[in-house]
C-alpha cells in the first residue's frame, strides 16, 4: 500500500469515527495534465530530487512519495475535546517544484530567523489551527535534512527529533492532532503557554487508542509524560 493510500485510509478512519467532524480541502485548481503526470511518476520525482539534493535523499523519500498535489483534513470532536489539521504537500513541490515562500518573523532571535527563512515547508495547519508549519532544513547535497516546527501565532521555533519518514508515520497515528509535533521537541508542556496543547494531546491519547486500535499509542503517551514532567 502506498503512502497516499495509507493517508486516504487515515482520513477515512476519521470520517467513519463517531463524534468527529471532518473537513477536506480540494487539491489546487491548476493541476495540468502534465503536472499530474509528473506527480504520478515516482521515478521522475526522485530523479529531480536526486539532481538537486542527492541520490541518498531521493531514496529515503521515495517510500513517502504520493501522486496528489496535497492532502488536507481539518477535524474536531463534536464534544470539543480534541482537534487537528494537516495539509501535507507533495515532496516534489516542497523541494524542487513549487517551494513555499520563505517565512519571516522579526520577533525570533537572529539565528532562528535564518533557519525559518530557509525551511522547505511540507506540512501546515493553515485553516483551523494556529498557523503551525513543519519544514525541512536542507543540508549540503548528500546530507540528511533537519525538521523544524514553527507556530506563527506564538513565535515559537523548535527542531524536532525525528526524520521525515518518522514524521509522516506519526502523522498517520495522530491524524494531525494539534501540537503532536511537540512530543518530539525539547518543550515543557506543563508550562502555562502550552496548556491548551497539553490538554489536546492528553485527550487525543485517551480517545484514539479506543477509536483506532490498530495503532500503538504507548510511545506517544511516554513522550507526553516526559514533557509534562
mmCIF file with all atom_site columns, C-alpha atoms in Angstrom:
data_model
loop_
_atom_site.group_PDB
_atom_site.id
_atom_site.type_symbol
_atom_site.label_atom_id
_atom_site.label_alt_id
_atom_site.label_comp_id
_atom_site.label_asym_id
_atom_site.label_entity_id
_atom_site.label_seq_id
_atom_site.pdbx_PDB_ins_code
_atom_site.Cartn_x
_atom_site.Cartn_y
_atom_site.Cartn_z
_atom_site.occupancy
_atom_site.B_iso_or_equiv
_atom_site.pdbx_formal_charge
_atom_site.auth_seq_id
_atom_site.auth_comp_id
_atom_site.auth_asym_id
_atom_site.auth_atom_id
_atom_site.pdbx_PDB_model_num
ATOM 1   C CA . UNK A 1 1   ? 0.000   0.000  0.000   1.00 0.00 ? 1   UNK A CA 1
ATOM 2   C CA . UNK A 1 2   ? 1.416   3.384  -0.999  1.00 0.00 ? 2   UNK A CA 1
ATOM 3   C CA . UNK A 1 3   ? 1.731   6.217  1.493   1.00 0.00 ? 3   UNK A CA 1
ATOM 4   C CA . UNK A 1 4   ? -1.002  8.130  -0.337  1.00 0.00 ? 4   UNK A CA 1
ATOM 5   C CA . UNK A 1 5   ? -3.350  5.169  0.103   1.00 0.00 ? 5   UNK A CA 1
ATOM 6   C CA . UNK A 1 6   ? -2.455  4.921  3.778   1.00 0.00 ? 6   UNK A CA 1
ATOM 7   C CA . UNK A 1 7   ? -3.162  8.624  4.202   1.00 0.00 ? 7   UNK A CA 1
ATOM 8   C CA . UNK A 1 8   ? -6.526  8.295  2.481   1.00 0.00 ? 8   UNK A CA 1
ATOM 9   C CA . UNK A 1 9   ? -7.296  5.421  4.832   1.00 0.00 ? 9   UNK A CA 1
ATOM 10  C CA . UNK A 1 10  ? -6.361  7.539  7.860   1.00 0.00 ? 10  UNK A CA 1
ATOM 11  C CA . UNK A 1 11  ? -8.737  10.283 6.733   1.00 0.00 ? 11  UNK A CA 1
ATOM 12  C CA . UNK A 1 12  ? -11.474 7.743  6.028   1.00 0.00 ? 12  UNK A CA 1
ATOM 13  C CA . UNK A 1 13  ? -10.994 6.332  9.537   1.00 0.00 ? 13  UNK A CA 1
ATOM 14  C CA . UNK A 1 14  ? -11.612 9.817  10.933  1.00 0.00 ? 14  UNK A CA 1
ATOM 15  C CA . UNK A 1 15  ? -14.712 10.246 8.775   1.00 0.00 ? 15  UNK A CA 1
ATOM 16  C CA . UNK A 1 16  ? -16.115 6.923  9.973   1.00 0.00 ? 16  UNK A CA 1
ATOM 17  C CA . UNK A 1 17  ? -15.358 7.697  13.599  1.00 0.00 ? 17  UNK A CA 1
ATOM 18  C CA . UNK A 1 18  ? -18.443 8.657  15.577  1.00 0.00 ? 18  UNK A CA 1
ATOM 19  C CA . UNK A 1 19  ? -18.402 12.116 17.112  1.00 0.00 ? 19  UNK A CA 1
ATOM 20  C CA . UNK A 1 20  ? -15.801 13.615 14.739  1.00 0.00 ? 20  UNK A CA 1
ATOM 21  C CA . UNK A 1 21  ? -16.470 16.252 12.094  1.00 0.00 ? 21  UNK A CA 1
ATOM 22  C CA . UNK A 1 22  ? -14.002 16.295 9.189   1.00 0.00 ? 22  UNK A CA 1
ATOM 23  C CA . UNK A 1 23  ? -13.452 18.977 6.542   1.00 0.00 ? 23  UNK A CA 1
ATOM 24  C CA . UNK A 1 24  ? -11.287 18.378 3.463   1.00 0.00 ? 24  UNK A CA 1
ATOM 25  C CA . UNK A 1 25  ? -9.939  20.966 1.025   1.00 0.00 ? 25  UNK A CA 1
ATOM 26  C CA . UNK A 1 26  ? -9.773  20.017 -2.660  1.00 0.00 ? 26  UNK A CA 1
ATOM 27  C CA . UNK A 1 27  ? -6.427  19.949 -4.494  1.00 0.00 ? 27  UNK A CA 1
ATOM 28  C CA . UNK A 1 28  ? -5.035  23.026 -6.212  1.00 0.00 ? 28  UNK A CA 1
ATOM 29  C CA . UNK A 1 29  ? -7.165  24.140 -9.198  1.00 0.00 ? 29  UNK A CA 1
ATOM 30  C CA . UNK A 1 30  ? -4.179  24.473 -11.570 1.00 0.00 ? 30  UNK A CA 1
ATOM 31  C CA . UNK A 1 31  ? -3.250  20.796 -11.847 1.00 0.00 ? 31  UNK A CA 1
ATOM 32  C CA . UNK A 1 32  ? -2.465  20.480 -15.556 1.00 0.00 ? 32  UNK A CA 1
ATOM 33  C CA . UNK A 1 33  ? -2.301  17.053 -17.229 1.00 0.00 ? 33  UNK A CA 1
ATOM 34  C CA . UNK A 1 34  ? 1.486   17.441 -17.480 1.00 0.00 ? 34  UNK A CA 1
ATOM 35  C CA . UNK A 1 35  ? 1.783   18.195 -13.797 1.00 0.00 ? 35  UNK A CA 1
ATOM 36  C CA . UNK A 1 36  ? -0.488  15.311 -12.825 1.00 0.00 ? 36  UNK A CA 1
ATOM 37  C CA . UNK A 1 37  ? 1.627   13.007 -14.968 1.00 0.00 ? 37  UNK A CA 1
ATOM 38  C CA . UNK A 1 38  ? 4.804   14.187 -13.240 1.00 0.00 ? 38  UNK A CA 1
ATOM 39  C CA . UNK A 1 39  ? 3.439   13.780 -9.718  1.00 0.00 ? 39  UNK A CA 1
ATOM 40  C CA . UNK A 1 40  ? 2.159   10.300 -10.555 1.00 0.00 ? 40  UNK A CA 1
ATOM 41  C CA . UNK A 1 41  ? 5.639   9.126  -11.591 1.00 0.00 ? 41  UNK A CA 1
ATOM 42  C CA . UNK A 1 42  ? 7.814   8.405  -8.523  1.00 0.00 ? 42  UNK A CA 1
ATOM 43  C CA . UNK A 1 43  ? 10.861  7.708  -10.710 1.00 0.00 ? 43  UNK A CA 1
ATOM 44  C CA . UNK A 1 44  ? 10.684  11.133 -12.319 1.00 0.00 ? 44  UNK A CA 1
ATOM 45  C CA . UNK A 1 45  ? 10.071  12.835 -8.988  1.00 0.00 ? 45  UNK A CA 1
ATOM 46  C CA . UNK A 1 46  ? 13.029  11.050 -7.377  1.00 0.00 ? 46  UNK A CA 1
ATOM 47  C CA . UNK A 1 47  ? 15.278  11.846 -10.340 1.00 0.00 ? 47  UNK A CA 1
ATOM 48  C CA . UNK A 1 48  ? 14.547  15.545 -9.902  1.00 0.00 ? 48  UNK A CA 1
ATOM 49  C CA . UNK A 1 49  ? 15.152  15.394 -6.173  1.00 0.00 ? 49  UNK A CA 1
ATOM 50  C CA . UNK A 1 50  ? 18.379  13.433 -6.703  1.00 0.00 ? 50  UNK A CA 1
ATOM 51  C CA . UNK A 1 51  ? 19.657  16.006 -9.192  1.00 0.00 ? 51  UNK A CA 1
ATOM 52  C CA . UNK A 1 52  ? 19.056  18.820 -6.719  1.00 0.00 ? 52  UNK A CA 1
ATOM 53  C CA . UNK A 1 53  ? 19.745  17.214 -3.342  1.00 0.00 ? 53  UNK A CA 1
ATOM 54  C CA . UNK A 1 54  ? 21.473  13.868 -3.882  1.00 0.00 ? 54  UNK A CA 1
ATOM 55  C CA . UNK A 1 55  ? 20.562  10.274 -4.623  1.00 0.00 ? 55  UNK A CA 1
ATOM 56  C CA . UNK A 1 56  ? 20.664  9.288  -0.943  1.00 0.00 ? 56  UNK A CA 1
ATOM 57  C CA . UNK A 1 57  ? 17.914  11.720 -0.023  1.00 0.00 ? 57  UNK A CA 1
ATOM 58  C CA . UNK A 1 58  ? 15.794  10.697 -3.003  1.00 0.00 ? 58  UNK A CA 1
ATOM 59  C CA . UNK A 1 59  ? 16.000  7.048  -1.901  1.00 0.00 ? 59  UNK A CA 1
ATOM 60  C CA . UNK A 1 60  ? 14.951  7.977  1.646   1.00 0.00 ? 60  UNK A CA 1
ATOM 61  C CA . UNK A 1 61  ? 11.968  9.969  0.404   1.00 0.00 ? 61  UNK A CA 1
ATOM 62  C CA . UNK A 1 62  ? 10.755  7.503  -2.229  1.00 0.00 ? 62  UNK A CA 1
ATOM 63  C CA . UNK A 1 63  ? 8.560   5.381  0.127   1.00 0.00 ? 63  UNK A CA 1
ATOM 64  C CA . UNK A 1 64  ? 6.641   8.529  1.085   1.00 0.00 ? 64  UNK A CA 1
ATOM 65  C CA . UNK A 1 65  ? 6.004   9.856  -2.398  1.00 0.00 ? 65  UNK A CA 1
ATOM 66  C CA . UNK A 1 66  ? 2.347   10.386 -3.260  1.00 0.00 ? 66  UNK A CA 1
ATOM 67  C CA . UNK A 1 67  ? 0.783   11.429 -6.539  1.00 0.00 ? 67  UNK A CA 1
ATOM 68  C CA . UNK A 1 68  ? -1.625  14.041 -5.159  1.00 0.00 ? 68  UNK A CA 1
ATOM 69  C CA . UNK A 1 69  ? -0.785  17.728 -5.086  1.00 0.00 ? 69  UNK A CA 1
ATOM 70  C CA . UNK A 1 70  ? -1.513  17.713 -1.348  1.00 0.00 ? 70  UNK A CA 1
ATOM 71  C CA . UNK A 1 71  ? -3.659  16.022 1.285   1.00 0.00 ? 71  UNK A CA 1
ATOM 72  C CA . UNK A 1 72  ? -5.731  18.091 3.683   1.00 0.00 ? 72  UNK A CA 1
ATOM 73  C CA . UNK A 1 73  ? -8.011  17.299 6.597   1.00 0.00 ? 73  UNK A CA 1
ATOM 74  C CA . UNK A 1 74  ? -9.229  19.511 9.441   1.00 0.00 ? 74  UNK A CA 1
ATOM 75  C CA . UNK A 1 75  ? -11.236 17.768 12.126  1.00 0.00 ? 75  UNK A CA 1
ATOM 76  C CA . UNK A 1 76  ? -12.730 18.247 15.556  1.00 0.00 ? 76  UNK A CA 1
ATOM 77  C CA . UNK A 1 77  ? -14.514 16.070 18.065  1.00 0.00 ? 77  UNK A CA 1
ATOM 78  C CA . UNK A 1 78  ? -18.098 17.242 18.405  1.00 0.00 ? 78  UNK A CA 1
ATOM 79  C CA . UNK A 1 79  ? -17.654 17.441 22.176  1.00 0.00 ? 79  UNK A CA 1
ATOM 80  C CA . UNK A 1 80  ? -14.751 19.849 21.663  1.00 0.00 ? 80  UNK A CA 1
ATOM 81  C CA . UNK A 1 81  ? -12.247 17.604 23.407  1.00 0.00 ? 81  UNK A CA 1
ATOM 82  C CA . UNK A 1 82  ? -9.681  17.206 20.632  1.00 0.00 ? 82  UNK A CA 1
ATOM 83  C CA . UNK A 1 83  ? -8.873  18.908 17.336  1.00 0.00 ? 83  UNK A CA 1
ATOM 84  C CA . UNK A 1 84  ? -6.431  18.553 14.489  1.00 0.00 ? 84  UNK A CA 1
ATOM 85  C CA . UNK A 1 85  ? -5.419  19.527 10.975  1.00 0.00 ? 85  UNK A CA 1
ATOM 86  C CA . UNK A 1 86  ? -2.768  18.741 8.411   1.00 0.00 ? 86  UNK A CA 1
ATOM 87  C CA . UNK A 1 87  ? -2.042  19.999 4.920   1.00 0.00 ? 87  UNK A CA 1
ATOM 88  C CA . UNK A 1 88  ? 0.664   17.696 3.619   1.00 0.00 ? 88  UNK A CA 1
ATOM 89  C CA . UNK A 1 89  ? 2.328   18.894 0.418   1.00 0.00 ? 89  UNK A CA 1
ATOM 90  C CA . UNK A 1 90  ? 3.877   16.705 -2.248  1.00 0.00 ? 90  UNK A CA 1
ATOM 91  C CA . UNK A 1 91  ? 7.608   16.340 -1.559  1.00 0.00 ? 91  UNK A CA 1
ATOM 92  C CA . UNK A 1 92  ? 8.434   17.226 -5.159  1.00 0.00 ? 92  UNK A CA 1
ATOM 93  C CA . UNK A 1 93  ? 6.806   20.620 -4.734  1.00 0.00 ? 93  UNK A CA 1
ATOM 94  C CA . UNK A 1 94  ? 8.435   21.059 -1.364  1.00 0.00 ? 94  UNK A CA 1
ATOM 95  C CA . UNK A 1 95  ? 11.979  20.540 -2.661  1.00 0.00 ? 95  UNK A CA 1
ATOM 96  C CA . UNK A 1 96  ? 12.118  21.294 -6.377  1.00 0.00 ? 96  UNK A CA 1
ATOM 97  C CA . UNK A 1 97  ? 8.750   22.166 -7.858  1.00 0.00 ? 97  UNK A CA 1
ATOM 98  C CA . UNK A 1 98  ? 6.885   24.893 -6.016  1.00 0.00 ? 98  UNK A CA 1
ATOM 99  C CA . UNK A 1 99  ? 8.814   25.921 -2.925  1.00 0.00 ? 99  UNK A CA 1
ATOM 100 C CA . UNK A 1 100 ? 6.864   27.633 -0.170  1.00 0.00 ? 100 UNK A CA 1
ATOM 101 C CA . UNK A 1 101 ? 7.754   31.342 0.142   1.00 0.00 ? 101 UNK A CA 1
ATOM 102 C CA . UNK A 1 102 ? 10.380  31.910 2.835   1.00 0.00 ? 102 UNK A CA 1
ATOM 103 C CA . UNK A 1 103 ? 8.914   32.768 6.231   1.00 0.00 ? 103 UNK A CA 1
ATOM 104 C CA . UNK A 1 104 ? 9.925   35.760 8.331   1.00 0.00 ? 104 UNK A CA 1
ATOM 105 C CA . UNK A 1 105 ? 9.444   36.593 11.995  1.00 0.00 ? 105 UNK A CA 1
ATOM 106 C CA . UNK A 1 106 ? 11.285  39.614 13.368  1.00 0.00 ? 106 UNK A CA 1
ATOM 107 C CA . UNK A 1 107 ? 10.488  38.502 16.919  1.00 0.00 ? 107 UNK A CA 1
ATOM 108 C CA . UNK A 1 108 ? 12.763  35.458 16.667  1.00 0.00 ? 108 UNK A CA 1
ATOM 109 C CA . UNK A 1 109 ? 16.448  35.558 17.536  1.00 0.00 ? 109 UNK A CA 1
ATOM 110 C CA . UNK A 1 110 ? 18.720  36.180 14.505  1.00 0.00 ? 110 UNK A CA 1
ATOM 111 C CA . UNK A 1 111 ? 19.850  32.556 14.293  1.00 0.00 ? 111 UNK A CA 1
ATOM 112 C CA . UNK A 1 112 ? 16.270  31.295 14.380  1.00 0.00 ? 112 UNK A CA 1
ATOM 113 C CA . UNK A 1 113 ? 15.246  33.854 11.761  1.00 0.00 ? 113 UNK A CA 1
ATOM 114 C CA . UNK A 1 114 ? 17.899  32.427 9.447   1.00 0.00 ? 114 UNK A CA 1
ATOM 115 C CA . UNK A 1 115 ? 16.598  28.900 9.982   1.00 0.00 ? 115 UNK A CA 1
ATOM 116 C CA . UNK A 1 116 ? 12.980  29.925 9.429   1.00 0.00 ? 116 UNK A CA 1
ATOM 117 C CA . UNK A 1 117 ? 13.736  31.730 6.162   1.00 0.00 ? 117 UNK A CA 1
ATOM 118 C CA . UNK A 1 118 ? 15.297  28.641 4.590   1.00 0.00 ? 118 UNK A CA 1
ATOM 119 C CA . UNK A 1 119 ? 12.749  25.994 5.624   1.00 0.00 ? 119 UNK A CA 1
ATOM 120 C CA . UNK A 1 120 ? 11.105  23.906 2.905   1.00 0.00 ? 120 UNK A CA 1
ATOM 121 C CA . UNK A 1 121 ? 7.540   23.736 4.208   1.00 0.00 ? 121 UNK A CA 1
ATOM 122 C CA . UNK A 1 122 ? 5.830   20.372 3.746   1.00 0.00 ? 122 UNK A CA 1
ATOM 123 C CA . UNK A 1 123 ? 3.049   20.346 6.365   1.00 0.00 ? 123 UNK A CA 1
ATOM 124 C CA . UNK A 1 124 ? 0.790   23.096 7.703   1.00 0.00 ? 124 UNK A CA 1
ATOM 125 C CA . UNK A 1 125 ? -2.328  23.787 9.704   1.00 0.00 ? 125 UNK A CA 1
ATOM 126 C CA . UNK A 1 126 ? -3.425  26.842 7.713   1.00 0.00 ? 126 UNK A CA 1
ATOM 127 C CA . UNK A 1 127 ? -7.193  26.919 8.171   1.00 0.00 ? 127 UNK A CA 1
ATOM 128 C CA . UNK A 1 128 ? -8.241  25.600 11.581  1.00 0.00 ? 128 UNK A CA 1
ATOM 129 C CA . UNK A 1 129 ? -5.072  25.853 13.666  1.00 0.00 ? 129 UNK A CA 1
ATOM 130 C CA . UNK A 1 130 ? -2.546  28.435 14.827  1.00 0.00 ? 130 UNK A CA 1
ATOM 131 C CA . UNK A 1 131 ? -0.625  28.796 11.590  1.00 0.00 ? 131 UNK A CA 1
ATOM 132 C CA . UNK A 1 132 ? 1.775   25.990 12.502  1.00 0.00 ? 132 UNK A CA 1
ATOM 133 C CA . UNK A 1 133 ? 4.161   24.692 9.844   1.00 0.00 ? 133 UNK A CA 1
ATOM 134 C CA . UNK A 1 134 ? 6.740   21.932 9.614   1.00 0.00 ? 134 UNK A CA 1
ATOM 135 C CA . UNK A 1 135 ? 9.668   22.304 7.260   1.00 0.00 ? 135 UNK A CA 1
ATOM 136 C CA . UNK A 1 136 ? 12.890  20.696 6.130   1.00 0.00 ? 136 UNK A CA 1
ATOM 137 C CA . UNK A 1 137 ? 16.157  22.481 6.718   1.00 0.00 ? 137 UNK A CA 1
ATOM 138 C CA . UNK A 1 138 ? 18.277  21.214 3.878   1.00 0.00 ? 138 UNK A CA 1
ATOM 139 C CA . UNK A 1 139 ? 21.986  20.408 4.380   1.00 0.00 ? 139 UNK A CA 1
ATOM 140 C CA . UNK A 1 140 ? 24.666  20.435 1.667   1.00 0.00 ? 140 UNK A CA 1
ATOM 141 C CA . UNK A 1 141 ? 23.950  17.929 -1.093  1.00 0.00 ? 141 UNK A CA 1
ATOM 142 C CA . UNK A 1 142 ? 24.020  14.383 0.206   1.00 0.00 ? 142 UNK A CA 1
ATOM 143 C CA . UNK A 1 143 ? 23.246  15.152 3.852   1.00 0.00 ? 143 UNK A CA 1
ATOM 144 C CA . UNK A 1 144 ? 20.122  14.411 5.880   1.00 0.00 ? 144 UNK A CA 1
ATOM 145 C CA . UNK A 1 145 ? 17.662  17.270 6.405   1.00 0.00 ? 145 UNK A CA 1
ATOM 146 C CA . UNK A 1 146 ? 16.559  18.513 9.792   1.00 0.00 ? 146 UNK A CA 1
ATOM 147 C CA . UNK A 1 147 ? 12.890  19.005 10.610  1.00 0.00 ? 147 UNK A CA 1
ATOM 148 C CA . UNK A 1 148 ? 11.742  22.199 12.312  1.00 0.00 ? 148 UNK A CA 1
ATOM 149 C CA . UNK A 1 149 ? 8.342   23.220 13.653  1.00 0.00 ? 149 UNK A CA 1
ATOM 150 C CA . UNK A 1 150 ? 7.151   26.826 13.771  1.00 0.00 ? 150 UNK A CA 1
ATOM 151 C CA . UNK A 1 151 ? 3.952   28.317 15.202  1.00 0.00 ? 151 UNK A CA 1
ATOM 152 C CA . UNK A 1 152 ? 3.122   31.710 13.732  1.00 0.00 ? 152 UNK A CA 1
ATOM 153 C CA . UNK A 1 153 ? 0.782   32.928 16.451  1.00 0.00 ? 153 UNK A CA 1
ATOM 154 C CA . UNK A 1 154 ? 3.205   32.048 19.244  1.00 0.00 ? 154 UNK A CA 1
ATOM 155 C CA . UNK A 1 155 ? 6.543   32.968 17.651  1.00 0.00 ? 155 UNK A CA 1
ATOM 156 C CA . UNK A 1 156 ? 7.985   29.572 18.546  1.00 0.00 ? 156 UNK A CA 1
ATOM 157 C CA . UNK A 1 157 ? 10.507  27.607 16.507  1.00 0.00 ? 157 UNK A CA 1
ATOM 158 C CA . UNK A 1 158 ? 11.746  24.165 17.552  1.00 0.00 ? 158 UNK A CA 1
ATOM 159 C CA . UNK A 1 159 ? 13.867  21.491 15.951  1.00 0.00 ? 159 UNK A CA 1
ATOM 160 C CA . UNK A 1 160 ? 12.086  18.128 16.025  1.00 0.00 ? 160 UNK A CA 1
ATOM 161 C CA . UNK A 1 161 ? 13.964  14.977 16.971  1.00 0.00 ? 161 UNK A CA 1
ATOM 162 C CA . UNK A 1 162 ? 12.693  12.820 14.130  1.00 0.00 ? 162 UNK A CA 1
ATOM 163 C CA . UNK A 1 163 ? 13.251  12.346 10.414  1.00 0.00 ? 163 UNK A CA 1
ATOM 164 C CA . UNK A 1 164 ? 10.857  12.864 7.503   1.00 0.00 ? 164 UNK A CA 1
ATOM 165 C CA . UNK A 1 165 ? 9.725   9.246  7.416   1.00 0.00 ? 165 UNK A CA 1
ATOM 166 C CA . UNK A 1 166 ? 9.003   9.192  11.154  1.00 0.00 ? 166 UNK A CA 1
ATOM 167 C CA . UNK A 1 167 ? 7.118   12.471 10.826  1.00 0.00 ? 167 UNK A CA 1
ATOM 168 C CA . UNK A 1 168 ? 4.833   11.033 8.148   1.00 0.00 ? 168 UNK A CA 1
ATOM 169 C CA . UNK A 1 169 ? 4.339   7.774  10.019  1.00 0.00 ? 169 UNK A CA 1
ATOM 170 C CA . UNK A 1 170 ? 3.403   9.671  13.186  1.00 0.00 ? 170 UNK A CA 1
ATOM 171 C CA . UNK A 1 171 ? 1.015   11.846 11.204  1.00 0.00 ? 171 UNK A CA 1
ATOM 172 C CA . UNK A 1 172 ? -0.919  8.689  10.340  1.00 0.00 ? 172 UNK A CA 1
ATOM 173 C CA . UNK A 1 173 ? -1.162  7.787  14.020  1.00 0.00 ? 173 UNK A CA 1
ATOM 174 C CA . UNK A 1 174 ? -2.058  11.225 15.396  1.00 0.00 ? 174 UNK A CA 1
ATOM 175 C CA . UNK A 1 175 ? -4.178  12.280 12.405  1.00 0.00 ? 175 UNK A CA 1
ATOM 176 C CA . UNK A 1 176 ? -2.578  15.709 12.785  1.00 0.00 ? 176 UNK A CA 1
ATOM 177 C CA . UNK A 1 177 ? -3.850  16.382 16.325  1.00 0.00 ? 177 UNK A CA 1
ATOM 178 C CA . UNK A 1 178 ? -2.829  19.937 17.150  1.00 0.00 ? 178 UNK A CA 1
ATOM 179 C CA . UNK A 1 179 ? 0.557   20.061 18.840  1.00 0.00 ? 179 UNK A CA 1
ATOM 180 C CA . UNK A 1 180 ? 1.621   16.465 18.264  1.00 0.00 ? 180 UNK A CA 1
ATOM 181 C CA . UNK A 1 181 ? 4.956   17.725 16.972  1.00 0.00 ? 181 UNK A CA 1
ATOM 182 C CA . UNK A 1 182 ? 5.838   18.991 20.459  1.00 0.00 ? 182 UNK A CA 1
ATOM 183 C CA . UNK A 1 183 ? 6.125   15.359 21.538  1.00 0.00 ? 183 UNK A CA 1
ATOM 184 C CA . UNK A 1 184 ? 9.363   15.320 19.527  1.00 0.00 ? 184 UNK A CA 1
ATOM 185 C CA . UNK A 1 185 ? 10.726  18.682 20.709  1.00 0.00 ? 185 UNK A CA 1
ATOM 186 C CA . UNK A 1 186 ? 12.535  19.877 23.823  1.00 0.00 ? 186 UNK A CA 1
ATOM 187 C CA . UNK A 1 187 ? 9.437   21.532 25.267  1.00 0.00 ? 187 UNK A CA 1
ATOM 188 C CA . UNK A 1 188 ? 7.953   21.696 28.756  1.00 0.00 ? 188 UNK A CA 1
ATOM 189 C CA . UNK A 1 189 ? 4.271   21.066 28.081  1.00 0.00 ? 189 UNK A CA 1
ATOM 190 C CA . UNK A 1 190 ? 3.417   21.783 31.710  1.00 0.00 ? 190 UNK A CA 1
ATOM 191 C CA . UNK A 1 191 ? 4.188   25.486 31.117  1.00 0.00 ? 191 UNK A CA 1
ATOM 192 C CA . UNK A 1 192 ? 1.091   27.735 31.093  1.00 0.00 ? 192 UNK A CA 1
ATOM 193 C CA . UNK A 1 193 ? 1.614   28.768 27.459  1.00 0.00 ? 193 UNK A CA 1
ATOM 194 C CA . UNK A 1 194 ? 1.236   25.129 26.416  1.00 0.00 ? 194 UNK A CA 1
ATOM 195 C CA . UNK A 1 195 ? -1.871  24.405 28.500  1.00 0.00 ? 195 UNK A CA 1
ATOM 196 C CA . UNK A 1 196 ? -4.241  24.051 25.514  1.00 0.00 ? 196 UNK A CA 1
ATOM 197 C CA . UNK A 1 197 ? -1.750  21.904 23.612  1.00 0.00 ? 197 UNK A CA 1
ATOM 198 C CA . UNK A 1 198 ? -1.220  19.598 26.579  1.00 0.00 ? 198 UNK A CA 1
ATOM 199 C CA . UNK A 1 199 ? -4.990  19.223 27.026  1.00 0.00 ? 199 UNK A CA 1
ATOM 200 C CA . UNK A 1 200 ? -5.475  18.432 23.327  1.00 0.00 ? 200 UNK A CA 1
ATOM 201 C CA . UNK A 1 201 ? -2.715  15.807 23.328  1.00 0.00 ? 201 UNK A CA 1
ATOM 202 C CA . UNK A 1 202 ? -3.930  14.267 26.575  1.00 0.00 ? 202 UNK A CA 1
ATOM 203 C CA . UNK A 1 203 ? -7.449  13.944 25.159  1.00 0.00 ? 203 UNK A CA 1
ATOM 204 C CA . UNK A 1 204 ? -6.131  12.536 21.872  1.00 0.00 ? 204 UNK A CA 1
ATOM 205 C CA . UNK A 1 205 ? -4.108  9.875  23.672  1.00 0.00 ? 205 UNK A CA 1
ATOM 206 C CA . UNK A 1 206 ? -7.136  8.893  25.751  1.00 0.00 ? 206 UNK A CA 1
ATOM 207 C CA . UNK A 1 207 ? -9.589  8.662  22.851  1.00 0.00 ? 207 UNK A CA 1
ATOM 208 C CA . UNK A 1 208 ? -7.531  7.451  19.883  1.00 0.00 ? 208 UNK A CA 1
ATOM 209 C CA . UNK A 1 209 ? -6.356  4.111  21.304  1.00 0.00 ? 209 UNK A CA 1
ATOM 210 C CA . UNK A 1 210 ? -10.027 3.106  21.561  1.00 0.00 ? 210 UNK A CA 1
ATOM 211 C CA . UNK A 1 211 ? -11.044 4.621  18.241  1.00 0.00 ? 211 UNK A CA 1
ATOM 212 C CA . UNK A 1 212 ? -8.050  3.358  16.239  1.00 0.00 ? 212 UNK A CA 1
ATOM 213 C CA . UNK A 1 213 ? -6.852  0.161  17.952  1.00 0.00 ? 213 UNK A CA 1
ATOM 214 C CA . UNK A 1 214 ? -4.633  -0.764 15.015  1.00 0.00 ? 214 UNK A CA 1
ATOM 215 C CA . UNK A 1 215 ? -2.023  1.780  16.145  1.00 0.00 ? 215 UNK A CA 1
ATOM 216 C CA . UNK A 1 216 ? 0.278   1.651  19.174  1.00 0.00 ? 216 UNK A CA 1
ATOM 217 C CA . UNK A 1 217 ? -0.080  4.888  21.151  1.00 0.00 ? 217 UNK A CA 1
ATOM 218 C CA . UNK A 1 218 ? 2.082   3.947  24.130  1.00 0.00 ? 218 UNK A CA 1
ATOM 219 C CA . UNK A 1 219 ? 5.304   5.507  22.724  1.00 0.00 ? 219 UNK A CA 1
ATOM 220 C CA . UNK A 1 220 ? 3.462   8.808  22.319  1.00 0.00 ? 220 UNK A CA 1
ATOM 221 C CA . UNK A 1 221 ? 1.991   8.531  25.812  1.00 0.00 ? 221 UNK A CA 1
ATOM 222 C CA . UNK A 1 222 ? 5.504   8.053  27.176  1.00 0.00 ? 222 UNK A CA 1
ATOM 223 C CA . UNK A 1 223 ? 6.679   11.160 25.316  1.00 0.00 ? 223 UNK A CA 1
ATOM 224 C CA . UNK A 1 224 ? 3.785   13.176 26.695  1.00 0.00 ? 224 UNK A CA 1
ATOM 225 C CA . UNK A 1 225 ? 4.551   12.062 30.245  1.00 0.00 ? 225 UNK A CA 1
ATOM 226 C CA . UNK A 1 226 ? 8.173   13.148 29.805  1.00 0.00 ? 226 UNK A CA 1
ATOM 227 C CA . UNK A 1 227 ? 7.158   16.601 28.606  1.00 0.00 ? 227 UNK A CA 1
ATOM 228 C CA . UNK A 1 228 ? 4.591   17.103 31.309  1.00 0.00 ? 228 UNK A CA 1
ATOM 229 C CA . UNK A 1 229 ? 7.181   16.258 33.965  1.00 0.00 ? 229 UNK A CA 1
#
